[in-house]
């Protein structure tokens, strides 16, 4: 209908004033000398007068409540009626609820605030034209949310009266009403303010078209660049108006009006964009689209809520100057495997069968790259281990032998550092080994922690896969006999190799994995590198029968420890439920875990 612009700068004026020259006559872009906040009401008054002079009488103004535009207009237009904008009302109400969520944990659940906002907007929009009905609906809304249905008798949307015993809230957590009396009082006060100004809420309009126009302007004159010092801003604003009114074909129409070619490619592309925009506008009005939008918002809120539970404090006002900040530990997410995953096959040989044994050999393979280190043992190699691996150590010569042949050795710390450097060649690879869950990973973790290298190791590895567990699922026992690696290679691949040499074990397992096992890998096969430590930490819950072994296995597979569950509980009342649900554990265990943690704290 009309548009205007304000600018406080002119580059031509600035240039000559800096040189202390007389400013020549020019088309000056500077037309405003006040503050930036005063621009909006001044332009609104100007455009309203322009429309009146052109014969367009404005009777109703739909706008937000952020400026003095309406007050200034009523000085010249006594009969002007102000109506609220539904989008700004909704945002303002949502903002008040998020402020309350800082005091009340019940509002932090991702489903609660969106549900209250929807109830509020339904109460207002379904009673358009009646101040009394809006006031009653708002009062009924608060009572309904807190389980009081005395005013819901004539409300068709409330099904409590039909079946009081089985009634559940479709959008509130666990289908139960809110129950905090202090929250009820605060929410009643917030809604009460809207009740008292219900006359401005009836027949609300929408400024969405104006917001869309602002978006078009921002695409042609982004705030990151300054165009206000020349006529460029006016031209870009005019182009935005043309696009808003004429669609994407405006450029071709301008060319034709200027006796230029419309540009066949430009016109074709613009028509395609216009058709796409019209289809989107039609789709936006459908019930399916609106329901889908609500569903996507709900999923986004849930995702953000899960992230907040797992991440802890990441961004707050004055966070860095707050000495009390300690909630920064991140809870690991459930591990998933994809088609672009990178794998490193590895194996260890040790001084014995104990999980605290020293490592005598590390071997790994990734693509065509092969890693191998023989490690000087710090304790005696047991007779059984030497018999299996062929590795012996002579104290008289201080050398290690493989089947009687001297091999080059290095210190354990250096070997671990070299192994980590080999892992860095890939982007967060997955380690693959046979029977590594119960032995190799435990031995490796103990040695890495001994030299304070476990954190560095964990940062460069996504997780590990145990081919023993994978083989038991893929190969029937009656076809392979047993699940030793040597047997599997012989029965499945039809080849034999020198077993119990780390390098030979790695190369044979690599063939078995990529030929027969890789395609059968699922998310459940992937384990967190902290799996062993996580299971130990969850053992008190298993011993007291709070959870069973299967659940502790699921949580440990993601690296969840008992301390992570405690942190989740302190961050939010539903924190533990979030962790269990993400790891596919039934939420019925939430109550018993919270009770155990509470008792242990006391």
Coordinates of C-alpha atoms in Angstrom, one line a residue:
X1 CA 0.0 0.0 0.0
X2 CA 2.8 2.4 0.9
X3 CA 6.4 2.3 2.1
X4 CA 9.0 4.8 3.4
X5 CA 12.6 4.8 4.6
X6 CA 14.7 6.8 7.0
X7 CA 18.5 7.3 6.8
X8 CA 20.8 9.3 9.1
X9 CA 23.8 9.3 6.8
X10 CA 24.8 10.6 3.4
X11 CA 28.2 9.6 2.0
X12 CA 28.4 12.7 -0.3
X13 CA 27.8 15.1 2.6
X14 CA 30.3 13.2 4.8
X15 CA 33.0 13.3 2.1
X16 CA 32.9 17.0 1.5
X17 CA 32.5 17.9 5.2
X18 CA 35.6 15.9 6.1
X19 CA 37.5 17.9 3.5
X20 CA 35.9 21.1 4.8
X21 CA 34.4 21.9 1.4
X22 CA 31.1 23.3 0.4
X23 CA 28.6 20.5 -0.2
X24 CA 27.4 20.6 -3.8
X25 CA 23.8 20.2 -4.7
X26 CA 23.0 16.5 -4.8
X27 CA 20.2 14.0 -4.1
X28 CA 20.9 13.7 -0.4
X29 CA 20.0 10.4 1.2
X30 CA 19.9 11.8 4.8
X31 CA 16.4 12.5 5.8
X32 CA 16.4 11.7 9.6
X33 CA 18.1 13.5 12.5
X34 CA 16.5 11.8 15.5
X35 CA 17.2 8.4 17.1
X36 CA 16.8 5.0 15.4
X37 CA 13.9 4.1 17.7
X38 CA 12.0 7.2 16.5
X39 CA 12.0 6.1 12.9
X40 CA 9.2 3.6 13.0
X41 CA 6.4 5.8 14.5
X42 CA 7.5 8.7 12.3
X43 CA 7.2 6.6 9.1
X44 CA 3.9 5.1 10.2
X45 CA 2.4 8.6 10.7
X46 CA 3.7 9.7 7.4
X47 CA 2.3 6.7 5.5
X48 CA -1.1 7.0 7.2
X49 CA -1.4 10.6 6.1
X50 CA -0.3 9.7 2.6
X51 CA -3.0 7.0 2.4
X52 CA -5.6 9.4 3.7
X53 CA -4.6 12.0 1.1
X54 CA -4.9 9.4 -1.7
X55 CA -8.4 8.5 -0.6
X56 CA -7.7 5.4 1.6
X57 CA -9.3 5.8 5.0
X58 CA -7.6 3.7 7.8
X59 CA -10.0 2.7 10.6
X60 CA -8.2 -0.3 12.3
X61 CA -4.5 -0.6 13.0
X62 CA -3.0 -4.0 13.7
X63 CA 0.4 -3.7 15.4
X64 CA 2.6 -4.8 18.2
X65 CA 2.9 -3.0 21.5
X66 CA 6.6 -2.1 21.2
X67 CA 6.4 1.5 20.0
X68 CA 4.3 4.7 20.4
X69 CA 3.0 4.5 16.9
X70 CA -0.6 4.1 17.9
X71 CA -0.4 7.0 20.4
X72 CA 1.1 9.3 17.9
X73 CA -1.5 8.4 15.2
X74 CA -4.5 9.0 17.5
X75 CA -3.4 12.6 17.9
X76 CA -4.5 13.1 14.2
X77 CA -6.9 10.2 13.8
X78 CA -9.4 10.1 16.7
X79 CA -11.5 7.3 15.3
X80 CA -8.5 5.0 14.8
X81 CA -8.9 1.6 16.5
X82 CA -5.9 -0.4 17.7
X83 CA -5.9 -4.2 17.5
X84 CA -3.2 -6.5 18.7
X85 CA -1.1 -8.6 16.3
X86 CA -1.6 -12.3 17.0
X87 CA 2.0 -13.2 16.3
X88 CA 3.4 -10.6 18.7
X89 CA 0.9 -11.6 21.4
X90 CA 1.9 -15.2 21.0
X91 CA 5.6 -14.4 21.3
X92 CA 5.0 -12.1 24.3
X93 CA 3.1 -14.8 26.1
X94 CA 5.8 -17.4 25.3
X95 CA 8.5 -15.1 26.5
X96 CA 6.7 -14.8 29.9
X97 CA 6.4 -18.6 30.2
X98 CA 10.1 -19.1 29.5
X99 CA 10.9 -16.5 32.2
X100 CA 8.8 -18.6 34.6
X101 CA 10.6 -21.7 33.5
X102 CA 13.7 -20.4 35.3
X103 CA 11.8 -20.8 38.6
X104 CA 9.7 -23.8 37.9
X105 CA 11.2 -27.1 36.5
X106 CA 7.7 -28.3 35.3
X107 CA 7.9 -25.8 32.5
X108 CA 11.3 -27.0 31.3
X109 CA 9.8 -30.1 29.7
X110 CA 9.8 -29.6 25.9
X111 CA 6.0 -30.4 25.7
X112 CA 4.7 -28.1 28.4
X113 CA 5.2 -24.5 27.2
X114 CA 4.2 -25.2 23.6
X115 CA 1.0 -26.9 25.0
X116 CA 0.2 -23.9 27.2
X117 CA 0.8 -21.5 24.3
X118 CA -1.5 -23.5 22.0
X119 CA -4.2 -23.5 24.7
X120 CA -3.8 -19.7 25.1
X121 CA -4.1 -19.0 21.3
X122 CA -7.1 -21.4 21.0
X123 CA -8.9 -19.6 23.8
X124 CA -8.4 -16.3 22.1
X125 CA -9.0 -17.2 18.4
X126 CA -12.0 -19.4 19.0
X127 CA -13.8 -16.7 20.9
X128 CA -13.1 -13.9 18.4
X129 CA -15.7 -11.1 18.8
X130 CA -16.7 -11.7 22.4
X131 CA -14.7 -10.1 25.2
X132 CA -16.6 -12.1 27.9
X133 CA -16.0 -15.5 26.1
X134 CA -12.2 -14.7 25.8
X135 CA -12.0 -13.9 29.5
X136 CA -13.9 -17.1 30.5
X137 CA -11.8 -19.2 28.1
X138 CA -8.5 -17.8 29.6
X139 CA -9.7 -18.4 33.1
X140 CA -10.8 -22.0 32.2
X141 CA -7.5 -22.6 30.5
X142 CA -5.4 -22.3 33.7
X143 CA -7.8 -24.4 35.8
X144 CA -7.9 -27.1 33.1
X145 CA -4.1 -27.4 32.9
X146 CA -4.0 -27.9 36.7
X147 CA -6.7 -30.6 36.7
X148 CA -9.7 -28.4 37.7
X149 CA -12.5 -29.1 35.2
X150 CA -15.3 -27.2 36.8
X151 CA -15.5 -24.6 34.0
X152 CA -15.1 -27.2 31.2
X153 CA -18.7 -28.4 31.2
X154 CA -19.6 -26.7 27.9
X155 CA -16.2 -27.0 26.3
X156 CA -16.2 -29.6 23.5
X157 CA -12.4 -29.9 23.4
X158 CA -12.3 -31.2 27.0
X159 CA -13.3 -34.9 27.2
X160 CA -12.9 -35.1 31.0
X161 CA -16.7 -35.3 31.6
X162 CA -17.1 -38.2 29.2
X163 CA -14.6 -40.5 31.0
X164 CA -13.1 -38.9 34.2
X165 CA -11.3 -42.1 35.3
X166 CA -9.4 -42.7 32.0
X167 CA -8.9 -39.0 31.1
X168 CA -5.3 -38.1 30.1
X169 CA -3.7 -34.9 28.7
X170 CA -2.6 -35.7 25.2
X171 CA 0.3 -33.2 25.2
X172 CA 1.4 -33.0 28.9
X173 CA 4.2 -35.3 30.3
X174 CA 2.8 -38.8 31.2
X175 CA -0.7 -37.5 30.4
X176 CA -1.0 -35.9 33.8
X177 CA -1.9 -32.3 34.8
X178 CA 0.5 -29.8 36.3
X179 CA 0.3 -29.7 40.1
X180 CA 2.6 -27.0 41.5
X181 CA 0.4 -24.5 43.4
X182 CA 3.1 -21.7 43.2
X183 CA 3.3 -22.2 39.4
X184 CA -0.5 -22.1 39.2
X185 CA -0.6 -18.8 41.0
X186 CA 2.1 -17.3 38.8
X187 CA 0.5 -18.5 35.6
X188 CA -2.9 -17.1 36.8
X189 CA -1.3 -13.7 37.3
X190 CA 0.3 -13.8 33.8
X191 CA -3.0 -14.9 32.1
X192 CA -4.9 -12.4 34.3
X193 CA -3.1 -9.5 32.6
X194 CA -4.4 -10.7 29.2
X195 CA -7.9 -11.2 30.7
X196 CA -8.0 -7.5 31.7
X197 CA -7.2 -6.4 28.2
X198 CA -9.4 -8.9 26.4
X199 CA -11.0 -6.2 24.3
X200 CA -7.7 -5.8 22.4
X201 CA -7.5 -9.5 21.8
X202 CA -10.7 -9.9 19.9
X203 CA -10.5 -9.8 16.1
X204 CA -6.7 -9.8 16.2
X205 CA -5.0 -9.3 12.9
X206 CA -1.6 -10.5 11.6
X207 CA 1.4 -8.6 10.6
X208 CA 3.0 -11.7 9.0
X209 CA 2.8 -10.0 5.6
X210 CA 4.9 -7.2 6.9
X211 CA 7.4 -9.5 8.5
X212 CA 7.7 -11.3 5.1
X213 CA 8.3 -8.0 3.5
X214 CA 11.0 -7.2 6.0
X215 CA 12.6 -10.6 5.2
X216 CA 12.7 -9.7 1.5
X217 CA 14.3 -6.3 2.3
X218 CA 16.9 -8.1 4.5
X219 CA 17.8 -10.3 1.5
X220 CA 18.5 -7.3 -0.7
X221 CA 19.9 -4.9 1.9
X222 CA 21.4 -7.1 4.7
X223 CA 22.3 -5.3 8.0
X224 CA 25.8 -6.6 7.7
X225 CA 26.3 -4.0 4.9
X226 CA 25.6 -0.3 4.9
X227 CA 23.6 1.1 1.9
X228 CA 22.0 4.0 3.7
X229 CA 24.6 6.5 2.6
X230 CA 23.5 6.6 -1.0
X231 CA 20.5 6.0 -3.3
X232 CA 21.3 2.3 -3.3
X233 CA 19.1 1.7 -0.2
X234 CA 16.1 3.4 -1.9
X235 CA 16.6 1.3 -5.0
X236 CA 16.9 -2.0 -3.0
X237 CA 13.8 -1.1 -1.0
X238 CA 11.9 -0.4 -4.2
X239 CA 13.0 -3.8 -5.6
X240 CA 11.7 -5.4 -2.4
X241 CA 8.3 -3.7 -2.9
X242 CA 8.1 -4.9 -6.5
X243 CA 8.9 -8.5 -5.5
X244 CA 6.3 -8.4 -2.7
X245 CA 3.5 -7.0 -5.0
X246 CA 4.4 -8.6 -8.4
X247 CA 6.2 -11.8 -7.5
X248 CA 9.6 -12.9 -8.8
X249 CA 8.7 -11.8 -12.4
X250 CA 9.1 -8.1 -11.3
X251 CA 12.5 -7.8 -12.9
X252 CA 11.3 -8.8 -16.3
X253 CA 8.4 -6.4 -16.0
X254 CA 10.8 -3.6 -15.2
X255 CA 12.9 -4.4 -18.2
X256 CA 9.8 -4.4 -20.5
X257 CA 8.7 -1.0 -19.0
X258 CA 12.2 0.3 -19.8
X259 CA 11.9 -0.9 -23.4
X260 CA 14.5 -3.7 -22.7
X261 CA 14.3 -7.4 -23.3
X262 CA 12.5 -9.1 -20.5
X263 CA 15.2 -11.9 -20.5
X264 CA 13.7 -15.3 -21.4
X265 CA 15.8 -17.2 -18.9
X266 CA 15.1 -14.8 -16.1
X267 CA 11.4 -14.9 -16.9
X268 CA 11.3 -18.7 -17.0
X269 CA 13.1 -19.0 -13.7
X270 CA 10.9 -16.3 -12.0
X271 CA 7.7 -18.1 -13.1
X272 CA 9.0 -21.4 -11.6
X273 CA 9.8 -19.6 -8.3
X274 CA 6.3 -18.0 -8.3
X275 CA 4.6 -21.4 -8.9
X276 CA 6.7 -22.9 -6.1
X277 CA 5.7 -20.1 -3.8
X278 CA 2.0 -20.4 -4.6
X279 CA 2.1 -24.1 -3.9
X280 CA 3.7 -23.5 -0.6
X281 CA 1.1 -20.9 0.4
X282 CA -1.7 -23.3 -0.5
X283 CA -0.1 -26.1 1.4
X284 CA 0.4 -23.8 4.5
X285 CA -3.4 -23.5 4.9
X286 CA -4.0 -27.3 5.1
X287 CA -4.6 -29.1 8.3
X288 CA -1.9 -31.7 7.5
X289 CA 0.7 -28.9 7.2
X290 CA -0.3 -27.3 10.5
X291 CA -0.2 -30.6 12.3
X292 CA 3.1 -31.4 10.8
X293 CA 4.5 -28.1 11.8
X294 CA 3.4 -28.6 15.4
X295 CA 5.0 -32.1 15.3
X296 CA 8.3 -30.8 14.0
X297 CA 8.4 -28.0 16.6
X298 CA 7.7 -30.6 19.3
X299 CA 10.5 -32.8 18.0
X300 CA 12.9 -29.8 17.8
X301 CA 12.0 -28.9 21.4
X302 CA 12.6 -32.4 22.6
X303 CA 16.0 -32.5 20.8
X304 CA 17.0 -29.2 22.4
X305 CA 15.9 -30.5 25.8
X306 CA 17.9 -33.7 25.4
X307 CA 21.0 -31.7 24.3
X308 CA 20.6 -29.4 27.3
X309 CA 20.5 -32.3 29.7
X310 CA 23.6 -33.9 28.2
X311 CA 25.6 -30.7 27.7
X312 CA 25.1 -28.9 31.0
X313 CA 25.9 -25.2 31.2
X314 CA 27.2 -23.9 27.8
X315 CA 25.8 -20.4 27.5
X316 CA 24.5 -18.0 30.2
X317 CA 24.8 -14.3 31.0
X318 CA 28.0 -13.7 32.9
X319 CA 28.9 -17.4 32.8
X320 CA 32.7 -16.8 32.7
X321 CA 32.7 -14.5 35.7
X322 CA 30.6 -17.0 37.8
X323 CA 33.0 -18.8 40.1
X324 CA 30.4 -21.4 41.0
X325 CA 30.1 -22.8 37.5
X326 CA 30.8 -26.6 37.8
X327 CA 28.0 -28.2 35.7
X328 CA 30.1 -28.5 32.5
X329 CA 30.5 -32.3 32.2
X330 CA 28.9 -33.6 29.1
X331 CA 26.9 -36.8 29.1
X332 CA 27.7 -39.0 26.1
X333 CA 25.1 -39.6 23.4
X334 CA 24.0 -43.0 22.1
X335 CA 26.5 -44.2 19.5
X336 CA 25.3 -44.9 15.9
X337 CA 27.1 -46.4 13.0
X338 CA 26.8 -45.2 9.3
X339 CA 27.9 -46.3 5.9
X340 CA 30.9 -43.8 5.8
X341 CA 32.4 -45.2 9.0
X342 CA 36.2 -45.7 9.0
X343 CA 37.5 -48.9 10.8
X344 CA 40.9 -49.9 12.2
X345 CA 41.4 -53.6 12.9
X346 CA 43.7 -54.1 15.9
X347 CA 45.0 -56.8 18.3
X348 CA 47.2 -57.1 21.4
X349 CA 49.6 -59.8 22.7
X350 CA 50.3 -59.7 26.5
X351 CA 52.5 -61.1 29.2
X352 CA 49.6 -63.1 30.6
X353 CA 45.9 -63.7 30.8
X354 CA 45.2 -61.1 33.5
X355 CA 43.5 -57.8 32.6
X356 CA 46.4 -56.1 34.4
X357 CA 49.0 -57.7 32.2
X358 CA 51.7 -55.8 30.3
X359 CA 51.4 -55.4 26.5
X360 CA 54.1 -57.2 24.5
X361 CA 52.8 -56.4 21.0
X362 CA 50.3 -54.0 19.3
X363 CA 49.3 -54.4 15.7
X364 CA 46.7 -52.5 13.7
X365 CA 45.6 -52.1 10.0
X366 CA 43.7 -49.4 8.2
X367 CA 43.4 -49.7 4.5
X368 CA 46.9 -50.3 3.2
X369 CA 48.5 -48.9 6.3
X370 CA 49.9 -51.4 8.9
X371 CA 51.0 -50.5 12.4
X372 CA 53.1 -52.8 14.6
X373 CA 55.2 -52.4 17.8
X374 CA 56.9 -55.0 20.0
X375 CA 57.1 -53.7 23.5
X376 CA 59.7 -54.4 26.2
X377 CA 57.8 -56.1 29.0
X378 CA 58.2 -54.8 32.6
X379 CA 57.3 -58.1 34.1
X380 CA 57.9 -61.8 33.4
X381 CA 56.1 -63.3 30.4
X382 CA 54.2 -66.3 31.6
X383 CA 55.0 -69.7 30.2
X384 CA 51.5 -70.1 28.9
X385 CA 51.7 -66.7 27.1
X386 CA 55.1 -67.5 25.6
X387 CA 53.8 -70.9 24.4
X388 CA 50.9 -69.2 22.6
X389 CA 52.6 -66.1 21.2
X390 CA 56.2 -67.4 20.7
X391 CA 57.5 -64.2 22.5
X392 CA 60.2 -64.6 25.1
X393 CA 62.4 -62.1 26.9
X394 CA 66.0 -62.5 28.0
X395 CA 67.2 -60.5 31.0
X396 CA 70.8 -61.3 30.2
X397 CA 70.7 -59.8 26.8
X398 CA 67.8 -57.4 27.5
X399 CA 66.2 -58.4 24.2
X400 CA 62.9 -59.9 23.1
X401 CA 62.7 -62.9 20.8
X402 CA 59.9 -64.1 18.5
X403 CA 60.3 -67.9 18.0
X404 CA 64.1 -67.4 18.7
X405 CA 64.5 -64.4 16.4
X406 CA 65.4 -61.0 17.9
X407 CA 62.7 -58.3 17.4
X408 CA 63.1 -54.5 17.7
X409 CA 61.3 -53.3 20.9
X410 CA 60.3 -49.9 22.4
X411 CA 59.0 -48.7 25.8
X412 CA 55.3 -49.1 26.5
X413 CA 54.6 -45.4 26.7
X414 CA 56.2 -44.7 23.3
X415 CA 54.3 -47.6 21.8
X416 CA 51.0 -46.2 23.1
X417 CA 51.9 -42.7 21.7
X418 CA 52.7 -44.2 18.3
X419 CA 49.4 -46.1 18.3
X420 CA 47.5 -42.9 19.0
X421 CA 49.3 -41.1 16.2
X422 CA 48.3 -44.0 13.9
X423 CA 44.7 -43.6 15.0
X424 CA 44.9 -39.8 14.1
X425 CA 45.4 -40.7 10.4
X426 CA 41.7 -41.5 10.3
X427 CA 38.8 -39.3 11.3
X428 CA 37.4 -40.8 14.6
X429 CA 37.7 -44.4 13.5
X430 CA 36.0 -47.4 15.0
X431 CA 38.3 -50.0 16.5
X432 CA 37.6 -53.6 15.5
X433 CA 39.0 -56.7 17.3
X434 CA 38.1 -60.3 18.3
X435 CA 37.0 -60.8 22.0
X436 CA 38.2 -57.3 22.8
X437 CA 35.3 -56.5 25.0
X438 CA 36.4 -58.8 27.8
X439 CA 40.2 -58.6 27.3
X440 CA 42.0 -56.3 24.8
X441 CA 40.1 -53.1 25.5
X442 CA 40.4 -53.6 29.3
X443 CA 44.2 -54.2 29.1
X444 CA 44.6 -51.3 26.7
X445 CA 42.5 -49.0 28.9
X446 CA 44.5 -49.9 32.0
X447 CA 47.8 -49.1 30.3
X448 CA 46.5 -45.9 28.8
X449 CA 45.2 -44.7 32.2
X450 CA 48.6 -45.6 33.7
X451 CA 50.3 -43.0 31.5
X452 CA 47.4 -40.5 31.5
X453 CA 46.7 -41.1 27.8
X454 CA 43.2 -42.4 27.9
X455 CA 41.6 -39.0 27.4
X456 CA 43.7 -38.4 24.3
X457 CA 42.9 -41.9 23.0
X458 CA 39.2 -41.4 23.6
X459 CA 39.2 -38.1 21.7
X460 CA 40.4 -39.8 18.5
X461 CA 38.3 -43.0 18.6
X462 CA 34.5 -43.2 18.1
X463 CA 34.2 -46.6 19.8
X464 CA 34.9 -50.3 19.2
X465 CA 33.2 -53.4 17.7
X466 CA 33.8 -56.9 19.1
X467 CA 33.7 -59.4 16.2
X468 CA 33.2 -62.3 18.7
X469 CA 29.8 -61.0 19.6
X470 CA 29.1 -60.1 16.0
X471 CA 30.1 -63.5 14.8
X472 CA 27.8 -65.3 17.2
X473 CA 24.9 -63.4 15.7
X474 CA 25.9 -63.9 12.1
X475 CA 27.3 -67.5 12.0
X476 CA 25.3 -70.4 13.3
X477 CA 27.4 -72.5 15.8
X478 CA 26.6 -75.8 14.1
X479 CA 28.3 -74.5 10.9
X480 CA 31.5 -73.1 12.4
X481 CA 31.9 -75.3 15.5
X482 CA 33.3 -72.6 17.8
X483 CA 33.9 -68.8 17.6
X484 CA 37.7 -68.7 17.9
X485 CA 39.1 -66.4 15.3
X486 CA 41.3 -69.1 13.8
X487 CA 38.3 -71.4 13.4
X488 CA 36.1 -68.7 11.9
X489 CA 38.8 -67.8 9.3
X490 CA 39.2 -71.4 8.4
X491 CA 35.5 -72.3 8.2
X492 CA 34.2 -69.1 6.6
X493 CA 37.1 -68.0 4.4
X494 CA 38.7 -71.3 3.9
X495 CA 42.2 -70.1 4.8
X496 CA 44.7 -70.8 7.6
X497 CA 47.2 -68.5 9.2
X498 CA 49.7 -68.3 12.1
X499 CA 47.5 -67.4 15.0
X500 CA 48.4 -65.5 18.1
X501 CA 50.7 -63.1 16.4
X502 CA 49.1 -59.7 16.6
X503 CA 50.0 -58.7 13.0
X504 CA 48.8 -62.0 11.5
X505 CA 45.6 -61.9 13.6
X506 CA 44.9 -58.4 12.4
X507 CA 45.3 -59.2 8.7
X508 CA 43.2 -62.3 8.9
X509 CA 40.5 -60.6 10.9
X510 CA 40.5 -57.7 8.4
X511 CA 39.5 -60.1 5.6
X512 CA 36.8 -61.8 7.7
X513 CA 35.4 -58.4 8.8
X514 CA 35.1 -56.8 5.4
X515 CA 34.0 -59.9 3.5
X516 CA 31.4 -61.3 5.9
X517 CA 30.8 -59.1 9.0
X518 CA 30.8 -55.4 7.9
X519 CA 27.4 -55.5 6.2
X520 CA 25.8 -57.0 9.4
X521 CA 27.1 -54.3 11.8
X522 CA 24.3 -52.4 13.7
X523 CA 24.3 -49.6 16.3
X524 CA 24.1 -52.3 19.0
X525 CA 27.5 -53.6 18.0
X526 CA 29.2 -50.3 18.6
X527 CA 30.6 -49.8 22.1
X528 CA 32.0 -46.7 23.8
X529 CA 35.7 -46.8 24.7
X530 CA 34.7 -46.3 28.3
X531 CA 32.5 -49.4 28.3
X532 CA 34.5 -51.3 30.9
X533 CA 34.6 -48.4 33.4
X534 CA 30.9 -47.6 32.8
X535 CA 29.8 -51.2 33.6
X536 CA 31.9 -51.1 36.9
X537 CA 30.3 -47.9 37.9
X538 CA 26.8 -49.2 37.3
X539 CA 27.4 -52.4 39.3
X540 CA 25.9 -51.0 42.6
X541 CA 22.6 -50.5 40.7
X542 CA 22.7 -54.1 39.4
X543 CA 23.7 -55.5 42.8
X544 CA 20.7 -53.8 44.5
X545 CA 18.4 -54.9 41.6
X546 CA 17.5 -51.3 40.7
X547 CA 18.3 -52.3 37.1
X548 CA 19.3 -55.6 35.5
X549 CA 22.5 -56.6 33.7
X550 CA 21.0 -56.1 30.3
X551 CA 20.1 -52.5 31.1
X552 CA 23.6 -51.8 32.5
X553 CA 25.0 -53.2 29.3
X554 CA 22.9 -50.9 27.2
X555 CA 23.9 -47.8 29.2
X556 CA 27.6 -48.8 29.3
X557 CA 27.6 -49.3 25.6
X558 CA 27.0 -45.5 25.3
X559 CA 29.5 -44.7 28.0
X560 CA 26.9 -43.8 30.6
X561 CA 28.2 -44.1 34.2
X562 CA 26.5 -43.7 37.5
X563 CA 27.9 -40.2 37.8
X564 CA 26.2 -39.3 34.5
X565 CA 22.8 -40.4 35.9
X566 CA 23.4 -38.3 39.0
X567 CA 24.3 -35.3 36.9
X568 CA 21.1 -35.8 34.7
X569 CA 19.0 -35.9 37.9
X570 CA 20.4 -32.6 39.2
X571 CA 19.9 -30.8 35.8
X572 CA 16.2 -31.6 35.4
X573 CA 13.5 -33.7 37.0
X574 CA 13.1 -35.6 33.8
X575 CA 16.9 -35.8 33.1
X576 CA 17.2 -39.5 33.9
X577 CA 14.2 -40.4 31.7
X578 CA 15.8 -38.5 28.8
X579 CA 19.0 -40.6 29.2
X580 CA 17.2 -43.9 29.5
X581 CA 14.8 -43.2 26.6
X582 CA 17.6 -42.3 24.3
X583 CA 19.4 -45.6 25.1
X584 CA 16.2 -47.6 24.5
X585 CA 15.7 -48.4 28.2
X586 CA 12.1 -48.6 29.5
X587 CA 11.2 -45.5 31.5
X588 CA 9.7 -47.6 34.2
X589 CA 13.1 -47.8 35.8
X590 CA 13.3 -44.0 36.3
X591 CA 11.6 -44.0 39.7
X592 CA 13.7 -46.7 41.2
X593 CA 16.9 -45.1 39.9
X594 CA 15.9 -41.7 41.4
X595 CA 15.0 -43.3 44.7
X596 CA 18.4 -45.1 44.8
X597 CA 20.3 -41.9 44.0
X598 CA 18.3 -39.9 46.6
X599 CA 18.9 -42.5 49.3
X600 CA 22.7 -42.7 48.5
X601 CA 22.9 -38.9 48.7
X602 CA 21.3 -38.9 52.1

